[in-house]
mmCIF file of C-alpha atoms in Angstrom:
data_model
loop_
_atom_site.group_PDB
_atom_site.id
_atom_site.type_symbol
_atom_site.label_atom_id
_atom_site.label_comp_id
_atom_site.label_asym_id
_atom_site.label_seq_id
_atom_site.Cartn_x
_atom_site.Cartn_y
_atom_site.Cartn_z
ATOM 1 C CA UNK A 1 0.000 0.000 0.000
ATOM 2 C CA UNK A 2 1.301 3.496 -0.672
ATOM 3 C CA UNK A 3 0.349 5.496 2.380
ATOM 4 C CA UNK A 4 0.323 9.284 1.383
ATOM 5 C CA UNK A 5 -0.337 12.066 3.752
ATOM 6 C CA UNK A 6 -1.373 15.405 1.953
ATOM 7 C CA UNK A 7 -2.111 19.111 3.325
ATOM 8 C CA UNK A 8 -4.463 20.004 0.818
ATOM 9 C CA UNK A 9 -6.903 23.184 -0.227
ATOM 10 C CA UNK A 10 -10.062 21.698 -1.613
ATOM 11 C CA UNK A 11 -12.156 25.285 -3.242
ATOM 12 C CA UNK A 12 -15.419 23.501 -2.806
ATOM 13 C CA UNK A 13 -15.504 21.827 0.446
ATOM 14 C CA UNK A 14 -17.223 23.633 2.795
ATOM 15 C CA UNK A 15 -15.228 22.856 5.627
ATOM 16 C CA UNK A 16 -12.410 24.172 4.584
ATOM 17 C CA UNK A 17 -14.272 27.171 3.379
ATOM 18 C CA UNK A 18 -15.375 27.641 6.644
ATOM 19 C CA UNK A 19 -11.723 27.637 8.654
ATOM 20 C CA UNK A 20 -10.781 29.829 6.145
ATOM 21 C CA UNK A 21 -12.979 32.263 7.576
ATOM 22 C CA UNK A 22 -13.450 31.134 11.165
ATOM 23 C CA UNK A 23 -11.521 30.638 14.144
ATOM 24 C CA UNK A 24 -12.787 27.245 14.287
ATOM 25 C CA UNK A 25 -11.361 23.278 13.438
ATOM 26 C CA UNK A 26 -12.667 20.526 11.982
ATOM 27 C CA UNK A 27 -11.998 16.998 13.465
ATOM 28 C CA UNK A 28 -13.549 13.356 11.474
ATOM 29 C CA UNK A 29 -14.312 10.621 13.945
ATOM 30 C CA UNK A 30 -16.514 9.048 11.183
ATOM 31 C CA UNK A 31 -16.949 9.182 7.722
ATOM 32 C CA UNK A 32 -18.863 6.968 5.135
ATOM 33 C CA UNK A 33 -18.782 7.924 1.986
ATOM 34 C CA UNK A 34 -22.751 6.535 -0.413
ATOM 35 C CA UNK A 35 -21.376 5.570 -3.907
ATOM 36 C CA UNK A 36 -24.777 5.771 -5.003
ATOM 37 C CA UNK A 37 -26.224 9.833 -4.123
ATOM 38 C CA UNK A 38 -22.015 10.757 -4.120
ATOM 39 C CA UNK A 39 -22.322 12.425 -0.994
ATOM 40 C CA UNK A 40 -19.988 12.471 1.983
ATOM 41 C CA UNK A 41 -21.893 11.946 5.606
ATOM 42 C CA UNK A 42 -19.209 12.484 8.763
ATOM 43 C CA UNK A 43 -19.805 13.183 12.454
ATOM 44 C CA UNK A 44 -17.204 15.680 13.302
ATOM 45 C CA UNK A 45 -15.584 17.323 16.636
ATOM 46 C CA UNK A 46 -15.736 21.088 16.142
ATOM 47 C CA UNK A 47 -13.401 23.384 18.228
ATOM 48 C CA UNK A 48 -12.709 27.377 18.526
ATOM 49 C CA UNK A 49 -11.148 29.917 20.608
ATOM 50 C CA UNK A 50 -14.714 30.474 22.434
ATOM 51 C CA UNK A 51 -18.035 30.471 22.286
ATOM 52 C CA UNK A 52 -18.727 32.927 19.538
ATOM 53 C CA UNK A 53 -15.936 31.760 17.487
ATOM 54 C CA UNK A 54 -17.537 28.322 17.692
ATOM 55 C CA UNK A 55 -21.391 29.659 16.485
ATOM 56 C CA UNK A 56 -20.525 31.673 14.186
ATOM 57 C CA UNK A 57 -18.527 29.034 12.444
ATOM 58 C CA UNK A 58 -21.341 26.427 12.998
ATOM 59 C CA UNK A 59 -23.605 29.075 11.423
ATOM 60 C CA UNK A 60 -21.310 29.597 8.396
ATOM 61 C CA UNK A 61 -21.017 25.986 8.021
ATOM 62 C CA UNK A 62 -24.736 25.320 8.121
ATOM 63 C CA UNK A 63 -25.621 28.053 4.918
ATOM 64 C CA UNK A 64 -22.569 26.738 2.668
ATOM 65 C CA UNK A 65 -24.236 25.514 -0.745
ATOM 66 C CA UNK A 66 -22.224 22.128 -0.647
ATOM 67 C CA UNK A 67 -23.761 21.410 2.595
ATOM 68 C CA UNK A 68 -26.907 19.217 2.160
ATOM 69 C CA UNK A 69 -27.697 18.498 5.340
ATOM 70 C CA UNK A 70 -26.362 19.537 9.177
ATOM 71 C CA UNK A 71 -27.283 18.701 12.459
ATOM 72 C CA UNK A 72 -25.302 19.567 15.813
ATOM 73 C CA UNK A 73 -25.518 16.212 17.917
ATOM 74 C CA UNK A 74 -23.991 18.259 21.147
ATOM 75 C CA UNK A 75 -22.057 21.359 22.044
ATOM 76 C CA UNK A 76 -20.282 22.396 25.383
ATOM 77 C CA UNK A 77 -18.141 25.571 25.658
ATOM 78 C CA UNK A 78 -16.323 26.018 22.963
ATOM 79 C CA UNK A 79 -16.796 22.589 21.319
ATOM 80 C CA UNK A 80 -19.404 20.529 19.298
ATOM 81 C CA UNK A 81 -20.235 17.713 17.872
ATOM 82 C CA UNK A 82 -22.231 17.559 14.782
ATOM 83 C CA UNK A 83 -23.648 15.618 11.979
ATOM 84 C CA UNK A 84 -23.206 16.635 8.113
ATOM 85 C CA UNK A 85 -23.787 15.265 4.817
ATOM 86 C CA UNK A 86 -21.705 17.295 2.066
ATOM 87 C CA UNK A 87 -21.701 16.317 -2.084
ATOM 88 C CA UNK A 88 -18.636 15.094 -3.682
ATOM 89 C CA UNK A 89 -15.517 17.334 -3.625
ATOM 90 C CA UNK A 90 -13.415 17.412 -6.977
ATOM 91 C CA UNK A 91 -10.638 16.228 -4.743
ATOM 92 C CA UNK A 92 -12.737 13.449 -3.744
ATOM 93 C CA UNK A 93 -13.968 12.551 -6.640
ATOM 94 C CA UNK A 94 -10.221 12.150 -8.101
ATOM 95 C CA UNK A 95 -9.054 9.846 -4.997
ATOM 96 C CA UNK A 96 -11.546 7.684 -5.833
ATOM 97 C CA UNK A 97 -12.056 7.346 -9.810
ATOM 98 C CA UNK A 98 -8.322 6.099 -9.004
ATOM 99 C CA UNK A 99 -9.119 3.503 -6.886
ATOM 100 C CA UNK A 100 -8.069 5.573 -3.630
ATOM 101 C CA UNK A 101 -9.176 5.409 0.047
ATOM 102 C CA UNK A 102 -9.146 7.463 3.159
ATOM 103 C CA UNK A 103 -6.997 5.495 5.415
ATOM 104 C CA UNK A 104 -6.794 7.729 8.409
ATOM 105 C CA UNK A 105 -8.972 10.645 9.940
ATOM 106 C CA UNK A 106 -8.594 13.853 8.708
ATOM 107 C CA UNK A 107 -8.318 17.327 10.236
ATOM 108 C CA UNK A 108 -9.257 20.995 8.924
ATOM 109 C CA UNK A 109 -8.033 23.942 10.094
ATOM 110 C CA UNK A 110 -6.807 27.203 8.553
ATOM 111 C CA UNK A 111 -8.080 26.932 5.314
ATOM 112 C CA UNK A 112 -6.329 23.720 4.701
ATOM 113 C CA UNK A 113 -7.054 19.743 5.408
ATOM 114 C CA UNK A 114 -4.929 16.667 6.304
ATOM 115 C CA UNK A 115 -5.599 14.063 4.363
ATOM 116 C CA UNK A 116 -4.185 10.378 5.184
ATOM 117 C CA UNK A 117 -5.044 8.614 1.259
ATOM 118 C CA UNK A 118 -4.106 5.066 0.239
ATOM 119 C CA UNK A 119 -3.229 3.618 -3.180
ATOM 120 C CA UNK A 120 -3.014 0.238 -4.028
ATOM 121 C CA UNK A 121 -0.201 0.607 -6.559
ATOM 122 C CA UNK A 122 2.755 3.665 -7.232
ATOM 123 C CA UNK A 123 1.198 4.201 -10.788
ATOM 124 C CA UNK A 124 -2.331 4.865 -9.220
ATOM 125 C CA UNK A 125 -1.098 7.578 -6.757
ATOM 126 C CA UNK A 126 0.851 9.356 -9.221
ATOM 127 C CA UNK A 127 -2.141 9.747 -11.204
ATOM 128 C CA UNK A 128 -4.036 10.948 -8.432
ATOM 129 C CA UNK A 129 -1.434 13.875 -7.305
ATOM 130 C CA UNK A 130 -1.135 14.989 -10.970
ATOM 131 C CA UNK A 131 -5.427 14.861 -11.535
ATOM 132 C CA UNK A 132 -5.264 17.033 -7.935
ATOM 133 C CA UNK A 133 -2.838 19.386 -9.228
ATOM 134 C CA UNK A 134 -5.097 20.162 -11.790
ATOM 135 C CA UNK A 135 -7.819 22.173 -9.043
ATOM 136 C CA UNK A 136 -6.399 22.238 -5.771
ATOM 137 C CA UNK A 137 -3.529 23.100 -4.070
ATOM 138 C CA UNK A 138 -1.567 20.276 -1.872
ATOM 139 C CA UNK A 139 1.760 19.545 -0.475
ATOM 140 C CA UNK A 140 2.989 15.824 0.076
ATOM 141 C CA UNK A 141 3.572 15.694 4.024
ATOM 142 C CA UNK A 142 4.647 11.960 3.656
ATOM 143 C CA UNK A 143 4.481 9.229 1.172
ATOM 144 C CA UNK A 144 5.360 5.301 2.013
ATOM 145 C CA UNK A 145 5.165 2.284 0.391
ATOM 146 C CA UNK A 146 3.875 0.105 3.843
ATOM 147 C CA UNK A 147 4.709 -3.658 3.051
ATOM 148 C CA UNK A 148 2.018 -6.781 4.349
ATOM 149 C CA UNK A 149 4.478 -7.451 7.380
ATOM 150 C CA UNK A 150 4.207 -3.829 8.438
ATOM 151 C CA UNK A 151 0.650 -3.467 7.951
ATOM 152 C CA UNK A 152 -0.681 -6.680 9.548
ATOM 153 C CA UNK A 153 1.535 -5.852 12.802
ATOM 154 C CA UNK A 154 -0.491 -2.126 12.878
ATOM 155 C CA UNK A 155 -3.784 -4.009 12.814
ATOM 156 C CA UNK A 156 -2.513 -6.633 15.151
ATOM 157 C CA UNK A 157 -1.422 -4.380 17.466
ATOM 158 C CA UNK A 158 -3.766 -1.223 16.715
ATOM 159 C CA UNK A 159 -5.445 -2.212 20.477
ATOM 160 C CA UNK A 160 -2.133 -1.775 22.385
ATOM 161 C CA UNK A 161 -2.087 1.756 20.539
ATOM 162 C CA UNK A 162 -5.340 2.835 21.915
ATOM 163 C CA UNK A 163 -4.573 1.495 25.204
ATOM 164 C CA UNK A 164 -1.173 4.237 24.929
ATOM 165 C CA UNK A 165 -3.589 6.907 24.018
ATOM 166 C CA UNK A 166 -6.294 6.196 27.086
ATOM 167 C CA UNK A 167 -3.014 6.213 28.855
ATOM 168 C CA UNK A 168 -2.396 10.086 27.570
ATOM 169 C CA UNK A 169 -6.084 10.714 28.519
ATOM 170 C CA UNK A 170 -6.416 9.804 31.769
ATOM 171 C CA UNK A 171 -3.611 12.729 32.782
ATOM 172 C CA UNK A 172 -4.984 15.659 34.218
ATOM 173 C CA UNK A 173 -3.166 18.560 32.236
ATOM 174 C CA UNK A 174 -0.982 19.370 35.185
ATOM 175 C CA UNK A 175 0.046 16.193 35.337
ATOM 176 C CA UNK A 176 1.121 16.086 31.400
ATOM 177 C CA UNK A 177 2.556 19.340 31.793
ATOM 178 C CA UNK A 178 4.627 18.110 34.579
ATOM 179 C CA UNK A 179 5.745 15.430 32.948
ATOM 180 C CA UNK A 180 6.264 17.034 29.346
ATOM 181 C CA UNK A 181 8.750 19.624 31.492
ATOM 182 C CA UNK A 182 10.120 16.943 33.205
ATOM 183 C CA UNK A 183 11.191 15.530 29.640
ATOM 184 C CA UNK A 184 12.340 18.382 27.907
ATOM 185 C CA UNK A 185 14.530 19.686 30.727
ATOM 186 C CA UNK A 186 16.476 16.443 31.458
ATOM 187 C CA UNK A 187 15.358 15.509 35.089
ATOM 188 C CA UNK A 188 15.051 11.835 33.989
ATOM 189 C CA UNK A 189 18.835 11.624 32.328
ATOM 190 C CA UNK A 190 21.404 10.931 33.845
ATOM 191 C CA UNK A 191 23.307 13.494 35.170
ATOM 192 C CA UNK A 192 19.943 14.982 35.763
ATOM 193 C CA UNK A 193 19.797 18.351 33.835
ATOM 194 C CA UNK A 194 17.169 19.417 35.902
ATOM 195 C CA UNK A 195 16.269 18.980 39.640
ATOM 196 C CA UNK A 196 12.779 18.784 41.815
ATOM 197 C CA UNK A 197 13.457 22.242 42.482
ATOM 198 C CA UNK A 198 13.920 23.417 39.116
ATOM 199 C CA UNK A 199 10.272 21.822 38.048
ATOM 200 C CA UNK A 200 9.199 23.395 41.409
ATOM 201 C CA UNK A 201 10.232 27.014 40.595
ATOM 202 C CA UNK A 202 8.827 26.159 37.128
ATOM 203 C CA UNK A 203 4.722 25.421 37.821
ATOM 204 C CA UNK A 204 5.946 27.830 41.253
ATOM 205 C CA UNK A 205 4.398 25.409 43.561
ATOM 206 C CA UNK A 206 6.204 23.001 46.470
ATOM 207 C CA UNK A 207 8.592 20.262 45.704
ATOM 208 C CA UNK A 208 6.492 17.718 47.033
ATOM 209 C CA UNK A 209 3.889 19.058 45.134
ATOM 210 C CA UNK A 210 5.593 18.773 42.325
ATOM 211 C CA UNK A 211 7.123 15.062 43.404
ATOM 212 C CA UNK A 212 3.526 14.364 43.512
ATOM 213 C CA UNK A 213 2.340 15.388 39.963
ATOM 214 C CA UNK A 214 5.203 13.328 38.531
ATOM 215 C CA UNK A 215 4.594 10.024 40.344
ATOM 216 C CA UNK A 216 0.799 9.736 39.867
ATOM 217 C CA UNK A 217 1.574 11.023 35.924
ATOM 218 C CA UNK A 218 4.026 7.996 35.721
ATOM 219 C CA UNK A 219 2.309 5.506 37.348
ATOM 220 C CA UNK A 220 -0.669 6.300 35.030
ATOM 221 C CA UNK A 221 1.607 5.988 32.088
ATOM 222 C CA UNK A 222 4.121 3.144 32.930
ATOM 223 C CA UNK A 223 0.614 1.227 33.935
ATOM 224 C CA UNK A 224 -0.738 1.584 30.172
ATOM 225 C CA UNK A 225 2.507 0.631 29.107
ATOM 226 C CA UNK A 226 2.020 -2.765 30.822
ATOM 227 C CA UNK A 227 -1.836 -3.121 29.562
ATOM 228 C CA UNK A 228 -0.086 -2.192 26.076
ATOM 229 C CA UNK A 229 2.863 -4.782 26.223
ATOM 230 C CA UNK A 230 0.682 -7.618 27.145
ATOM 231 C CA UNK A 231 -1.960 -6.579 24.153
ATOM 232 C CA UNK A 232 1.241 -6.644 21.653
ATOM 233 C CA UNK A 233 1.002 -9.808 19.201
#
């Protein structure tokens, strides 16, 4: 499979319209795409800056001409969850008159998209990059030819993933900040380049304080790290 990983500009997806215009993001947690009435339907995570970024990009959204139909499922905040069914994109359209598929969730923000694609064959993709050339605007983030070995261990071994990200999840954000810190200012090499103190003065808050974020971070994380090595094929 060629896996290729593309920051694109579609002109007539409404989505990307919409960033373009809006403080807001666009996140896919599903997508299924009907062959028959060429549409696109997704449920999608939608986050701004605040509250009035987030309706007035939800209201732009909603009146776009590609749009054919919208429904918000939930919203909190500055974040919402919502329902749309959009036509076929020219971009879309080219992926998959090539015998392309979405192989990964895709992101909008900006006035641009990440797209993860798969191709079958080389000859396939480099047909579809020279057809998108044509009306959009792109740039190849990452392109790989992932052999069978490769790809059966990710699905093998796509639960001890997840389990790695629930790990990431369950921190509170002082505790990830305290432990991203921690990283990037060497208290766990050796010579330490950084001491209790130094986190301490960092977050300005007690030693043991500090001593405390760090341990109940790391025993969250070296905990999913066990789930995930015993879920490894």
């Amino acid at each position: 499979m060629i896996d290729t990983t593309l920051d694109i500009e579609q002109y007539d997806c409404p989505f990307i319209a919409t960033t373009d215009e809006h403080g807001v993001g666009f996140s896919a947690i599903q997508w299924d795409f009907d062959r028959v009435e060429d549409r696109l339907e997704t449920r999608m995570v939608v986050e701004a800056d605040d509250r009035e970024a987030l309706t007035a990009g939800l209201s732009a959204l909603r009146d776009r001409e590609n749009v054919r139909e919208y429904g918000l499922l939930t919203r909190r905040g500055n974040v919402a969850h919502i329902r749309t069914v959009i036509g076929e994109t020219d971009a879309m359209a080219a992926i998959r008159d090539n015998g392309g598929y979405i192989t990964g969730p895709f992101y909008i923000e900006d006035g641009s998209e990440i797209w993860h694609v798969g191709f079958d064959d080389v000859e396939a993709a480099d047909t579809t990059l020279s057809e998108l050339e044509r009306d959009n605007e792109f740039d190849v983030l990452d392109r790989e030819n992932t052999e069978l070995p490769e790809m059966q261990d990710f699905v093998q071994n796509a639960g001890a993933a997840m389990t790695l990200i629930e790990g990431c999840r369950d921190l509170s954000d002082v505790e990830r900040q305290t432990l991203e810190t921690a990283v990037s200012d060497g208290y766990f090499e050796s010579p330490r380049g950084a001491t209790l103190g130094h986190l301490a003065d960092e977050f300005d808050v007690s030693k043991p304080a500090v001593s405390k974020n760090l341990r109940r971070g790391q025993q969250k994380m070296i905990q999913r790290v066990i789930e995930a090595m015993d879920e490894l094929e």
